[in-house]
């Protein structure tokens, strides 16, 4: 059964495969943890997961010579070859296999390293069966999401437009490098404004539209460096809407003419350190929600479900006051905080929440 | 309503693009002014009441806003609360001088000395 994501043309859709048993490899040097997880996950999946375990990276590599997996779960703190190194190897050899990192001692450095080396989830080891159930649900969500032809970027079903939106809402400065086999281009964002784009010989808005019209490839966020020129002056909201229009218009064209996605993965995570701008403002929290409150991406949300509830409440309230006076379409709520700001924006069946704080500030 | 506050609120009308302004007093009453026929007082006060009622939702979610700006296609609504409980609501046209000076107006309200 396929459950297509609702809303505008989307690059992703959820796929469940009841007939096929999912192949899961879990690599951890803690035998007790492996045995517990194996028993519980097998039961919770109703035998839909075939779990293979390995005590070390080299044992896992041996298994990988003869078995194919849908998901590999790697313990970060393993002796000899640690999880981060192992993830890097896995990402090179098995770029299409989903990967999750798990650790008993989470830190921001580990998280960034794991995500930058191919993990799509970074999970702290739970201390209770309830915690393990949450992990199972997250892993199941990860393994049943299938990326369609489209950009490999960040986490799961978050697309190029979402990243640009987050960078602009967060008033960040960064360079978004986009590439596929035929084209490489860059979009320059400075303090939340799109200031320049180049794609081959094309510059400015045409380059921006061209890059956002691509149907395959990869992208990564780079540290900001000023471009040689400023070729874009328009507001990012309008640029994105125009890009969406162009993309929708070209969506009906033959996919056979589209370039294939790059076989190699670029850095797929949004490393938090890259989001910090130089004027001592740091990104504190990000969430992207889809229709019906589905969480598409979250980073450092203390309670993502509560955030979605707040966003839903904001949207409901905006609709209510929009019925009292003709205010026009609701775009966003800007929240000025004692030491920073937050923005909740609603468009194209997406709700985005970004909170940025001045250095040392609390919400 | 404090005379100084009343004068300040009426003075806001001088900012082109301001549609309505109002204050929720500590006793819960709302005193509003309409500065534009497209923003009838009763409707503006209804919006203000609605937004004021929603304020606790933010603190319940760990956010302590100094002010909020609800941004619509044509209009913005600014809500700012002082430590003494006074809450200001301003409705204004986007892309107007009032919008350009909105932060200034808000800071003025937040720092307005109402003791004299």
Short mmCIF file of C-alpha atoms in Angstrom, two decimals:
data_model
loop_
_atom_site.label_atom_id
_atom_site.label_comp_id
_atom_site.label_asym_id
_atom_site.label_seq_id
_atom_site.Cartn_x
_atom_site.Cartn_y
_atom_site.Cartn_z
CA UNK A 1 0.00 0.00 0.00
CA UNK A 2 1.30 3.40 -0.86
CA UNK A 3 0.22 6.40 1.11
CA UNK A 4 1.05 9.44 -0.94
CA UNK A 5 1.99 12.56 0.96
CA UNK A 6 -0.68 15.17 0.66
CA UNK A 7 -0.30 18.67 -0.69
CA UNK A 8 1.73 19.96 -3.56
CA UNK A 9 3.76 17.65 -5.72
CA UNK A 10 6.04 16.01 -3.27
CA UNK A 11 9.22 14.08 -3.76
CA UNK A 12 8.47 11.50 -1.15
CA UNK A 13 5.84 9.04 -0.25
CA UNK A 14 5.39 6.52 2.48
CA UNK A 15 5.59 2.91 1.49
CA UNK A 16 4.73 -0.05 3.61
CA UNK A 17 5.76 -3.53 2.54
CA UNK A 18 3.72 -6.05 4.41
CA UNK A 19 4.75 -8.91 2.17
CA UNK A 20 8.48 -8.42 2.43
CA UNK A 21 10.32 -8.98 5.66
CA UNK A 22 12.56 -6.02 6.42
CA UNK A 23 16.21 -6.84 6.92
CA UNK A 24 17.73 -5.03 9.87
CA UNK A 25 21.36 -5.20 11.00
CA UNK A 26 22.20 -4.01 14.49
CA UNK A 27 25.84 -3.54 15.38
CA UNK A 28 26.69 -3.17 19.07
CA UNK A 29 29.38 -4.57 21.35
CA UNK A 30 26.89 -4.96 24.23
CA UNK A 31 25.55 -8.49 23.90
CA UNK A 32 22.78 -8.00 26.45
CA UNK A 33 21.48 -4.93 24.61
CA UNK A 34 21.57 -6.83 21.31
CA UNK A 35 19.62 -9.75 22.72
CA UNK A 36 16.99 -7.51 24.33
CA UNK A 37 16.53 -5.41 21.22
CA UNK A 38 16.37 -8.42 18.97
CA UNK A 39 13.64 -10.06 21.04
CA UNK A 40 11.55 -6.92 21.52
CA UNK A 41 11.87 -5.54 17.99
CA UNK A 42 11.01 -8.91 16.47
CA UNK A 43 7.88 -9.10 18.62
CA UNK A 44 6.86 -5.48 18.05
CA UNK A 45 7.29 -5.81 14.31
CA UNK A 46 5.15 -8.99 14.38
CA UNK A 47 8.01 -10.83 12.73
CA UNK A 48 8.11 -8.29 9.91
CA UNK A 49 11.70 -7.48 10.87
CA UNK A 50 14.45 -10.02 10.39
CA UNK A 51 17.09 -8.82 12.82
CA UNK A 52 20.70 -9.81 12.35
CA UNK A 53 23.16 -8.71 15.00
CA UNK A 54 26.91 -8.17 15.04
CA UNK A 55 29.22 -7.47 17.99
CA UNK A 56 31.73 -5.42 16.05
CA UNK A 57 32.24 -3.44 12.89
CA UNK A 58 34.38 -6.13 11.26
CA UNK A 59 31.82 -8.83 12.02
CA UNK A 60 29.17 -6.58 10.49
CA UNK A 61 31.30 -6.06 7.36
CA UNK A 62 31.61 -9.83 7.00
CA UNK A 63 27.84 -10.20 7.20
CA UNK A 64 27.36 -7.37 4.71
CA UNK A 65 29.38 -9.32 2.12
CA UNK A 66 26.57 -11.82 1.81
CA UNK A 67 23.43 -10.06 3.07
CA UNK A 68 21.47 -7.03 1.97
CA UNK A 69 19.80 -4.83 4.55
CA UNK A 70 17.13 -2.17 4.61
CA UNK A 71 18.46 -0.57 7.77
CA UNK A 72 21.70 -0.68 9.72
CA UNK A 73 21.75 0.48 13.33
CA UNK A 74 25.23 1.27 14.62
CA UNK A 75 26.42 1.79 18.18
CA UNK A 76 28.62 4.88 18.25
CA UNK A 77 30.88 3.73 21.09
CA UNK A 78 32.45 0.54 19.85
CA UNK A 79 36.07 -0.44 20.44
CA UNK A 80 38.67 -0.59 17.63
CA UNK A 81 36.55 0.87 14.81
CA UNK A 82 34.09 3.26 16.36
CA UNK A 83 30.60 3.88 15.10
CA UNK A 84 31.38 7.18 13.36
CA UNK A 85 34.24 5.65 11.33
CA UNK A 86 32.06 2.65 10.62
CA UNK A 87 29.22 4.88 9.42
CA UNK A 88 31.62 6.62 7.02
CA UNK A 89 32.61 3.24 5.56
CA UNK A 90 28.98 2.14 5.34
CA UNK A 91 27.98 5.37 3.66
CA UNK A 92 30.60 4.90 0.96
CA UNK A 93 29.88 1.22 0.37
CA UNK A 94 26.14 1.19 0.95
CA UNK A 95 24.83 4.68 0.22
CA UNK A 96 21.31 3.45 -0.40
CA UNK A 97 20.92 1.62 2.90
CA UNK A 98 19.31 3.62 5.69
CA UNK A 99 21.46 4.07 8.74
CA UNK A 100 20.84 5.03 12.35
CA UNK A 101 23.35 5.75 15.09
CA UNK A 102 22.69 4.83 18.70
CA UNK A 103 24.68 5.76 21.76
CA UNK A 104 24.56 5.60 25.53
CA UNK A 105 26.40 8.91 25.79
CA UNK A 106 24.94 11.48 23.43
CA UNK A 107 26.69 14.75 22.69
CA UNK A 108 26.24 17.41 20.05
CA UNK A 109 29.63 16.60 18.51
CA UNK A 110 28.72 12.93 18.13
CA UNK A 111 25.34 13.83 16.72
CA UNK A 112 26.81 16.15 14.10
CA UNK A 113 29.51 13.63 13.20
CA UNK A 114 27.01 10.78 12.82
CA UNK A 115 24.60 12.80 10.68
CA UNK A 116 27.43 14.13 8.53
CA UNK A 117 28.66 10.57 7.99
CA UNK A 118 25.42 9.18 6.68
CA UNK A 119 23.22 8.43 9.68
CA UNK A 120 19.66 9.56 9.21
CA UNK A 121 18.77 9.20 12.85
CA UNK A 122 20.81 9.77 15.98
CA UNK A 123 19.31 8.10 19.02
CA UNK A 124 20.25 7.95 22.68
CA UNK A 125 20.02 4.50 24.22
CA UNK A 126 16.99 4.29 26.45
CA UNK A 127 16.97 2.98 29.98
CA UNK A 128 13.52 1.42 29.86
CA UNK A 129 11.35 -0.81 27.69
CA UNK A 130 9.12 2.20 26.94
CA UNK A 131 12.18 4.01 25.59
CA UNK A 132 12.97 1.03 23.40
CA UNK A 133 9.44 1.11 22.05
CA UNK A 134 9.95 4.75 21.02
CA UNK A 135 13.15 3.77 19.26
CA UNK A 136 11.40 0.95 17.48
CA UNK A 137 8.71 3.38 16.26
CA UNK A 138 11.35 5.84 15.02
CA UNK A 139 13.31 3.14 13.23
CA UNK A 140 10.16 1.74 11.68
CA UNK A 141 9.27 5.22 10.45
CA UNK A 142 12.75 5.59 8.99
CA UNK A 143 12.83 2.22 7.28
CA UNK A 144 9.38 2.60 5.73
CA UNK A 145 10.05 6.02 4.24
CA UNK A 146 11.21 5.67 0.72
CA UNK A 147 12.88 8.57 -0.96
CA UNK A 148 11.53 9.11 -4.43
CA UNK A 149 13.43 10.61 -7.31
CA UNK A 150 14.49 13.90 -5.87
CA UNK A 151 17.10 15.56 -3.82
CA UNK A 152 19.19 13.74 -1.31
CA UNK A 153 19.38 16.26 1.40
CA UNK A 154 19.14 16.50 5.12
CA UNK A 155 16.77 14.07 6.70
CA UNK A 156 14.12 11.95 5.13
CA UNK A 157 11.45 13.83 3.27
CA UNK A 158 12.67 17.37 3.81
CA UNK A 159 13.44 19.02 0.51
CA UNK A 160 15.56 21.77 -0.92
CA UNK A 161 12.82 24.39 -0.51
CA UNK A 162 12.49 23.52 3.17
CA UNK A 163 16.18 24.05 3.77
CA UNK A 164 16.12 27.43 2.04
CA UNK A 165 13.05 28.36 4.03
CA UNK A 166 14.71 27.36 7.29
CA UNK A 167 17.87 29.27 6.49
CA UNK A 168 15.89 32.39 5.57
CA UNK A 169 13.55 32.23 8.54
CA UNK A 170 16.50 31.70 10.85
CA UNK A 171 18.21 34.69 9.21
CA UNK A 172 21.25 32.50 8.71
CA UNK A 173 24.13 32.96 6.33
CA UNK A 174 25.12 29.94 4.28
CA UNK A 175 25.79 28.62 0.83
CA UNK A 176 23.60 25.86 -0.51
CA UNK A 177 25.53 23.84 -3.06
CA UNK A 178 23.35 21.82 -5.40
CA UNK A 179 24.64 19.32 -7.87
CA UNK A 180 23.61 16.59 -10.20
CA UNK A 181 25.44 14.95 -13.07
CA UNK A 182 24.81 17.80 -15.44
CA UNK A 183 24.90 20.87 -13.30
CA UNK A 184 26.44 22.35 -10.20
CA UNK A 185 25.16 25.53 -8.70
CA UNK A 186 25.16 27.58 -5.55
CA UNK A 187 22.60 29.65 -3.73
CA UNK A 188 24.00 32.30 -1.39
CA UNK A 189 21.95 33.24 1.65
CA UNK A 190 23.12 36.13 3.81
CA UNK A 191 21.30 37.02 7.04
CA UNK A 192 18.22 35.24 5.74
CA UNK A 193 18.20 36.97 2.33
CA UNK A 194 18.88 35.17 -0.91
CA UNK A 195 21.50 37.38 -2.49
CA UNK A 196 23.01 35.39 -5.32
CA UNK A 197 22.70 32.17 -7.29
CA UNK A 198 24.74 30.67 -10.06
CA UNK A 199 24.16 27.53 -12.09
CA UNK A 200 26.64 26.94 -14.87
CA UNK A 201 26.62 30.05 -17.01
CA UNK A 202 23.37 31.35 -15.57
CA UNK A 203 23.21 33.79 -12.68
CA UNK A 204 20.63 35.53 -10.56
CA UNK A 205 16.97 34.58 -10.41
CA UNK A 206 17.10 32.41 -13.55
CA UNK A 207 19.86 30.38 -11.90
CA UNK A 208 17.84 30.12 -8.69
CA UNK A 209 14.78 28.90 -10.58
CA UNK A 210 16.88 26.49 -12.60
CA UNK A 211 18.40 24.93 -9.49
CA UNK A 212 15.05 24.58 -7.78
CA UNK A 213 13.54 23.04 -10.89
CA UNK A 214 16.01 20.15 -10.91
CA UNK A 215 14.36 16.82 -10.21
CA UNK A 216 17.36 14.96 -8.93
CA UNK A 217 20.75 15.48 -7.37
CA UNK A 218 22.20 16.27 -4.02
CA UNK A 219 22.78 19.33 -1.94
CA UNK A 220 24.80 20.41 1.03
CA UNK A 221 25.11 23.46 3.20
CA UNK A 222 28.45 25.19 3.27
CA UNK A 223 29.84 27.94 5.46
CA UNK A 224 28.98 31.35 4.11
CA UNK A 225 31.52 33.25 2.06
CA UNK A 226 30.49 36.43 0.24
CA UNK A 227 29.86 35.90 -3.48
CA UNK A 228 31.62 37.98 -6.11
CA UNK A 229 28.38 39.73 -6.90
CA UNK A 230 24.84 40.18 -5.64
CA UNK A 231 22.44 39.14 -8.36
CA UNK A 232 19.17 38.62 -6.45
CA UNK A 233 17.16 41.23 -4.61
CA UNK A 234 13.68 39.75 -4.37
CA UNK A 235 12.10 38.52 -1.17
CA UNK A 236 12.83 34.87 -0.54
CA UNK A 237 9.15 34.06 -0.06
CA UNK A 238 8.33 35.20 -3.59
CA UNK A 239 11.40 33.51 -5.03
CA UNK A 240 10.33 30.21 -3.48
CA UNK A 241 6.75 30.60 -4.63
CA UNK A 242 7.89 31.35 -8.15
CA UNK A 243 10.19 28.32 -8.00
CA UNK A 244 7.26 26.18 -6.86
CA UNK A 245 5.21 27.47 -9.78
CA UNK A 246 7.99 26.73 -12.28
CA UNK A 247 8.53 23.31 -10.76
CA UNK A 248 4.84 22.49 -10.95
CA UNK A 249 4.77 23.58 -14.59
CA UNK A 250 7.70 21.37 -15.49
CA UNK A 251 6.54 18.44 -13.36
CA UNK A 252 4.60 16.92 -16.21
CA UNK A 253 7.63 16.66 -18.44
CA UNK A 254 9.02 13.24 -19.16
CA UNK A 255 11.05 11.91 -16.26
CA UNK A 256 13.18 10.06 -18.77
CA UNK A 257 14.78 13.36 -19.68
CA UNK A 258 15.67 14.07 -16.09
CA UNK A 259 19.20 13.42 -14.95
CA UNK A 260 19.71 10.56 -12.58
CA UNK A 261 20.45 11.31 -8.99
CA UNK A 262 24.10 11.35 -8.05
CA UNK A 263 25.23 7.97 -6.89
CA UNK A 264 27.25 9.45 -4.08
CA UNK A 265 25.80 11.07 -1.03
CA UNK A 266 26.66 14.59 -0.11
CA UNK A 267 26.62 15.67 3.50
CA UNK A 268 22.97 15.02 4.16
CA UNK A 269 22.56 16.48 7.57
CA UNK A 270 22.25 20.09 8.50
CA UNK A 271 25.19 20.38 10.87
CA UNK A 272 24.21 22.73 13.66
CA UNK A 273 27.54 24.52 13.60
CA UNK A 274 26.92 25.54 10.01
CA UNK A 275 23.74 27.27 10.97
CA UNK A 276 25.35 29.61 13.43
CA UNK A 277 25.88 32.99 11.89
CA UNK A 278 28.83 35.11 12.73
CA UNK A 279 26.92 37.75 14.69
CA UNK A 280 26.71 35.43 17.72
CA UNK A 281 23.24 34.21 16.90
CA UNK A 282 22.68 30.49 17.07
CA UNK A 283 19.95 28.27 15.79
CA UNK A 284 18.27 26.79 18.85
CA UNK A 285 15.48 24.71 17.42
CA UNK A 286 13.92 23.77 14.11
CA UNK A 287 10.84 21.84 13.16
CA UNK A 288 9.16 21.21 9.84
CA UNK A 289 5.69 19.79 9.92
CA UNK A 290 3.56 18.47 7.11
CA UNK A 291 -0.14 18.17 6.76
CA UNK A 292 -2.14 16.72 9.66
CA UNK A 293 0.63 17.55 12.10
CA UNK A 294 3.12 15.05 10.71
CA UNK A 295 6.68 15.84 11.81
CA UNK A 296 8.94 15.82 8.76
CA UNK A 297 12.06 17.07 10.45
CA UNK A 298 13.01 18.33 13.85
CA UNK A 299 16.23 19.40 15.42
CA UNK A 300 16.66 20.06 19.12
CA UNK A 301 12.95 20.36 19.87
CA UNK A 302 12.53 19.46 23.51
CA UNK A 303 9.04 18.22 22.70
CA UNK A 304 8.32 18.10 18.97
CA UNK A 305 4.75 16.94 19.47
CA UNK A 306 4.06 19.93 21.73
CA UNK A 307 5.60 22.24 19.15
CA UNK A 308 3.33 20.84 16.47
CA UNK A 309 0.39 21.38 18.82
CA UNK A 310 1.44 25.03 19.24
CA UNK A 311 1.83 25.48 15.48
CA UNK A 312 -1.58 23.97 14.89
CA UNK A 313 -3.04 26.31 17.51
CA UNK A 314 -1.37 29.32 15.84
CA UNK A 315 -2.75 28.32 12.45
CA UNK A 316 -6.22 27.81 13.90
CA UNK A 317 -6.13 31.18 15.62
CA UNK A 318 -4.94 32.93 12.46
CA UNK A 319 -7.82 31.40 10.55
CA UNK A 320 -10.21 32.57 13.25
CA UNK A 321 -9.09 36.21 13.21
CA UNK A 322 -8.89 36.10 9.43
CA UNK A 323 -12.63 35.53 9.47
CA UNK A 324 -13.21 38.69 11.53
CA UNK A 325 -11.38 41.07 9.20
CA UNK A 326 -10.14 40.63 5.62
CA UNK A 327 -6.46 40.45 6.54
CA UNK A 328 -5.33 38.38 3.57
CA UNK A 329 -3.65 34.98 3.67
CA UNK A 330 -1.80 34.18 6.88
CA UNK A 331 1.93 33.91 6.34
CA UNK A 332 3.74 33.73 9.65
CA UNK A 333 3.93 34.59 13.30
CA UNK A 334 7.10 36.27 14.48
CA UNK A 335 7.84 35.91 18.16
CA UNK A 336 10.29 38.34 19.70
CA UNK A 337 11.90 36.70 22.73
CA UNK A 338 13.97 38.28 25.48
CA UNK A 339 17.11 36.82 23.91
CA UNK A 340 16.27 35.90 20.36
CA UNK A 341 13.32 35.31 18.14
CA UNK A 342 11.19 32.52 16.76
CA UNK A 343 9.21 32.31 13.57
CA UNK A 344 6.33 30.03 12.72
CA UNK A 345 5.53 30.05 9.04
CA UNK A 346 2.74 28.34 7.17
CA UNK A 347 2.71 27.78 3.43
CA UNK A 348 2.48 25.09 0.80
CA UNK A 349 1.20 22.51 3.28
CA UNK A 350 4.25 22.99 5.42
CA UNK A 351 4.64 24.54 8.81
CA UNK A 352 8.09 25.60 9.79
CA UNK A 353 9.22 26.63 13.25
CA UNK A 354 12.65 28.13 13.75
CA UNK A 355 14.04 29.56 16.96
CA UNK A 356 17.28 31.52 17.03
CA UNK A 357 18.87 32.82 20.18
CA UNK A 358 21.60 35.32 20.81
CA UNK A 359 24.65 33.69 22.33
CA UNK A 360 23.99 32.63 25.89
CA UNK A 361 20.30 33.40 25.59
CA UNK A 362 17.43 31.25 26.75
CA UNK A 363 13.96 31.19 25.21
CA UNK B 1 -7.38 54.45 31.29
CA UNK B 2 -4.23 56.31 32.22
CA UNK B 3 -4.19 59.72 30.50
CA UNK B 4 -0.61 59.37 29.35
CA UNK B 5 -1.39 55.99 27.83
CA UNK B 6 -4.48 57.39 26.11
CA UNK B 7 -2.45 60.22 24.60
CA UNK B 8 0.25 57.84 23.46
CA UNK B 9 -2.29 55.55 21.83
CA UNK B 10 -3.97 58.43 20.01
CA UNK B 11 -0.55 59.66 18.91
CA UNK B 12 -0.01 56.31 17.21
CA UNK B 13 -2.66 57.32 14.70
CA UNK B 14 -0.12 59.70 13.19
CA UNK B 15 1.82 56.76 11.79
CA UNK B 16 0.46 56.25 8.23
CA UNK B 17 -0.75 52.72 7.72
CA UNK B 18 -1.98 52.14 11.25
CA UNK B 19 -5.47 50.67 11.12
CA UNK B 20 -6.31 50.23 14.78
CA UNK B 21 -4.77 50.26 18.21
CA UNK B 22 -5.91 49.07 21.58
CA UNK B 23 -4.84 48.18 25.07
CA UNK B 24 -6.00 45.43 27.35
CA UNK B 25 -6.03 46.96 30.82
CA UNK B 26 -5.02 45.00 33.92
CA UNK B 27 -8.71 44.69 34.87
CA UNK B 28 -9.31 42.77 31.63
CA UNK B 29 -11.13 45.54 29.78
CA UNK B 30 -10.05 46.38 26.28
CA UNK B 31 -9.92 49.98 25.12
CA UNK B 32 -9.55 50.23 21.37
CA UNK B 33 -9.32 52.91 18.69
CA UNK B 34 -10.03 52.52 15.03
CA UNK B 35 -7.85 54.65 12.78
CA UNK B 36 -9.24 53.39 9.48
CA UNK B 37 -12.75 52.66 8.26
CA UNK B 38 -11.58 49.27 6.99
CA UNK B 39 -10.86 48.30 10.56
CA UNK B 40 -14.13 48.82 12.49
CA UNK B 41 -13.65 49.13 16.22
CA UNK B 42 -15.88 46.20 17.16
CA UNK B 43 -14.05 43.88 14.77
CA UNK B 44 -10.64 45.08 15.91
CA UNK B 45 -11.55 44.59 19.56
CA UNK B 46 -12.82 41.10 18.77
CA UNK B 47 -9.48 40.22 17.20
CA UNK B 48 -7.62 41.73 20.09
CA UNK B 49 -9.68 39.76 22.60
CA UNK B 50 -9.04 36.58 20.66
CA UNK B 51 -5.28 37.15 20.55
CA UNK B 52 -5.10 38.21 24.18
CA UNK B 53 -6.82 34.99 25.18
CA UNK B 54 -4.23 33.01 23.26
CA UNK B 55 -1.25 34.58 25.06
CA UNK B 56 -0.94 31.86 27.75
CA UNK B 57 -0.45 29.24 25.01
CA UNK B 58 3.04 30.61 24.38
CA UNK B 59 4.19 30.52 27.98
CA UNK B 60 2.66 27.06 28.28
CA UNK B 61 5.04 26.03 25.49
CA UNK B 62 8.09 27.56 27.14
CA UNK B 63 8.11 30.77 25.11
CA UNK B 64 8.04 34.16 26.81
CA UNK B 65 7.42 36.62 24.00
CA UNK B 66 8.26 40.31 24.39
CA UNK B 67 5.99 40.80 21.44
CA UNK B 68 4.27 38.86 18.71
CA UNK B 69 3.66 39.87 15.11
CA UNK B 70 0.93 38.08 13.21
CA UNK B 71 1.76 38.65 9.56
CA UNK B 72 -0.94 38.32 6.94
CA UNK B 73 -0.81 39.10 3.25
CA UNK B 74 -2.05 42.68 3.67
CA UNK B 75 -1.99 43.29 7.36
CA UNK B 76 0.14 42.81 10.44
CA UNK B 77 -1.01 42.63 14.02
CA UNK B 78 1.46 43.39 16.79
CA UNK B 79 0.85 42.29 20.35
CA UNK B 80 3.15 43.39 23.19
CA UNK B 81 2.81 42.90 26.90
CA UNK B 82 4.34 45.01 29.64
CA UNK B 83 5.48 43.71 33.01
CA UNK B 84 2.57 45.56 34.67
CA UNK B 85 0.10 43.51 32.62
CA UNK B 86 -0.85 46.16 30.06
CA UNK B 87 -1.10 44.59 26.65
CA UNK B 88 -0.92 46.54 23.40
CA UNK B 89 -2.47 45.48 20.11
CA UNK B 90 -1.79 47.30 16.85
CA UNK B 91 -3.20 46.47 13.43
CA UNK B 92 -1.40 47.99 10.47
CA UNK B 93 -0.96 47.70 6.76
CA UNK B 94 2.12 45.80 5.61
CA UNK B 95 4.58 47.89 3.60
CA UNK B 96 3.59 51.11 5.33
CA UNK B 97 5.47 53.68 7.42
CA UNK B 98 3.72 52.23 10.46
CA UNK B 99 5.19 48.83 9.64
CA UNK B 100 8.64 50.38 9.27
CA UNK B 101 8.34 51.97 12.71
CA UNK B 102 6.56 49.12 14.45
CA UNK B 103 9.47 48.04 16.63
CA UNK B 104 10.03 51.63 17.67
CA UNK B 105 6.36 52.09 18.61
CA UNK B 106 6.42 48.84 20.55
CA UNK B 107 9.56 49.76 22.48
CA UNK B 108 7.94 53.11 23.28
CA UNK B 109 4.90 51.34 24.71
CA UNK B 110 6.99 48.89 26.70
CA UNK B 111 9.04 51.69 28.23
CA UNK B 112 6.26 54.23 28.67
CA UNK B 113 6.39 55.69 32.16
CA UNK B 114 2.79 55.73 33.37
CA UNK B 115 3.46 56.69 36.99
CA UNK B 116 3.05 60.45 36.49
#
